[in-house]
Structure formats: C-alpha cells, structure tokens
Amino acid sequence: MVVTAQRNPGGEGVDGGVGVTALMVAAARALETHRDDSLAQDVYAEHFVRASSVSAGWPVRPQQVPDGDANPLWGRFARYFGLRTRVLDDFLLRSVSEGVRQVVLLGAGLDSRAFRLDWPAGCVVFEVEREGVLAFKHAVLSALSATPTAAARVPVPVDLRADWAGALTDAGFDATRPTAWLAEGLLFYLPRAVETRLIGTVDRLSTGGSALAFEVKIEKDLREYRDSPLYTSTREQIGIDLLHLFDGEPRPDSAGDLVDRGWSASVHTPFDFTHRHGRGPLPEGNDALEGNRWVFADKPPG
C-alpha cells in the first residue's frame, strides 16, 4: 500500500504529514544498524517501523532491499541518514564529554538517543515534539520495556510553532546551565519566520558554553531537483513527496544569524563526513543532497 503524505506539519501522529518522514528515517537507521560496516546502532528503530501500518512493510534489514545500495531510497538516501545519525551522535557525546549535562532535541521525532547513547551521570535529555509522535514513541518503547540511559528523559509535548520555550521551561529546563541543542531534519519543514524565531529562542535560552547542531538546505529553488533519484524514489516507493512537505520559502541564513549573535559556527556538506568516515553518500548528478548543510555552533563562555 502506498500512502501519500500531505503537507500537514501540525498533524499529530506518525501516519501522515511530516510525521511519516520520522518512520522513513527510523527505517534508514534500522538498515544502518544491520549493515556490516554500520556507523550507528539503533536497536529500537525497526520496532518503530513495524508498529505503524504505514511502514510495516518497509525494509529494516539490508537483505530486504533487493537492489541493495543501488536503490536510491533504501541505499544512498538511507546511507545518508545513517551517516547523519553518527555525526550528530558524535556532536552530542562530544558536548557532554566537555561538561554539558542538559540536552534538548528539537523536533525529536523517533529519535532514541536518550535510550541508546552512553550518557555520563547527571545528563537530562529533553525531547520537544508533537504530542502524537511522543505518544507513539512511548507506546513502542514501553512495549519493549526500554530504559533510558540518560539520568532523565523528559518528553515535552508541544508544536514548535507554539510556545515551546515556555513548555520546555515548565518541564524543568534550566537556561542558566550550558545546553547541547540538536535540530536534526527539522528546519526545512518550517516556515522561514518560524526557523528565524527558533534560532533566536535557542540563543536566548543558551548560556555560555552551549552548543547547537542543525541541518539546513541552501538551494534557492528546491523544484530544480524535482526529478532527483532520491525524491522520485521516495515518492514512488513509499508515497512521500518530500518537496511537497518542505517549506518552499527562501531559507534564512541561520548560521550567519548565530555568528551575528556572538556564536562561532562551522558549516559542512555531508560529503565532508563521508570522506572522514570512509562511507556514506558521494556527490552525483541532479543530487538532492547537493544543498544540504550540517551546521555546528558554539556559544563562548560568558
């Protein structure tokens, strides 16, 4: 069965709108977990995929993909998500190794880092996400009797277009403590003004010693890549039209905005990390990944 995701960022669960993309990424993480040359391990990912009727038939093991890495979606695109998972895992673990004990996952989706990473004592992980997605995640993890490896995992059920800062503070977030922030696979679904406001809010809530990692797209016109194999295979194989879900407005320069606010920032292509780790996607023609950038920013101590 093919389910076409409609653009509905406010939709509650994982069975429609942007929520379906969380299942796609979970499937990619499951595939990565079972690769012989795996860059990241997520033993919970395949359970999320199997728990939804939308994704129950998707592959979660490499041998379930008949054409293997030649498949644009479950090969190259899934490799991209596996690489991204590893790189952002490393960012968070590096931050906590330097003394940060407060982590905020913005648009956490089906991220299971609070359960699978080796957190030092005292780490609190806040998961900011819509209520329906968090409820789905809770049901799956509870059925597995999963236990967080963080000292505390705090779900914060709120839409990022609403007062998420207030909800985060009410949940126990302490703006006087350094924080590691992560916005993985999030910003290109948000309207330009919401992204700008989010970056400003992160700055306002961040004391010196905080760090932020996020993903952006820099293309001026995403429609130029309409026929990219990654986008066409995603539409044809699982019915997700990513270009329909992405916000079409010109994107703000969020990295530059942070620098203007006193942060340091470095901007990388995914291919930089493919070369670093020795596996992952490489550039190709008509490449939907060409404009993807991973940004890492640090707020200097006060």
PDB file of C-alpha atoms in Angstrom, residues 222-227 231 235 240-248:
ATOM      1  CA  LEU A 222      14.114  23.085  -4.491  1.00  0.00           C
ATOM      2  CA  ARG A 223      11.976  22.378  -7.560  1.00  0.00           C
ATOM      3  CA  GLU A 224      15.139  22.207  -9.641  1.00  0.00           C
ATOM      4  CA  TYR A 225      15.711  18.795  -8.033  1.00  0.00           C
ATOM      5  CA  ARG A 226      12.177  17.523  -8.594  1.00  0.00           C
ATOM      6  CA  ASP A 227      13.478  14.662 -10.714  1.00  0.00           C
ATOM      7  CA  TYR A 231      12.998  12.416  -4.376  1.00  0.00           C
ATOM      8  CA  ARG A 235       7.596   9.256  -3.930  1.00  0.00           C
ATOM      9  CA  ILE A 240       6.275  10.504   0.479  1.00  0.00           C
ATOM     10  CA  ASP A 241       6.632  13.673  -1.571  1.00  0.00           C
ATOM     11  CA  LEU A 242       9.392  15.450   0.320  1.00  0.00           C
ATOM     12  CA  LEU A 243       9.299  18.540  -1.862  1.00  0.00           C
ATOM     13  CA  HIS A 244       5.616  18.908  -1.028  1.00  0.00           C
ATOM     14  CA  LEU A 245       6.438  18.705   2.679  1.00  0.00           C
ATOM     15  CA  PHE A 246       9.416  21.067   2.643  1.00  0.00           C
ATOM     16  CA  ASP A 247       8.613  24.732   3.097  1.00  0.00           C
ATOM     17  CA  GLY A 248       9.131  26.492  -0.237  1.00  0.00           C
TER      18      GLY A 248
END
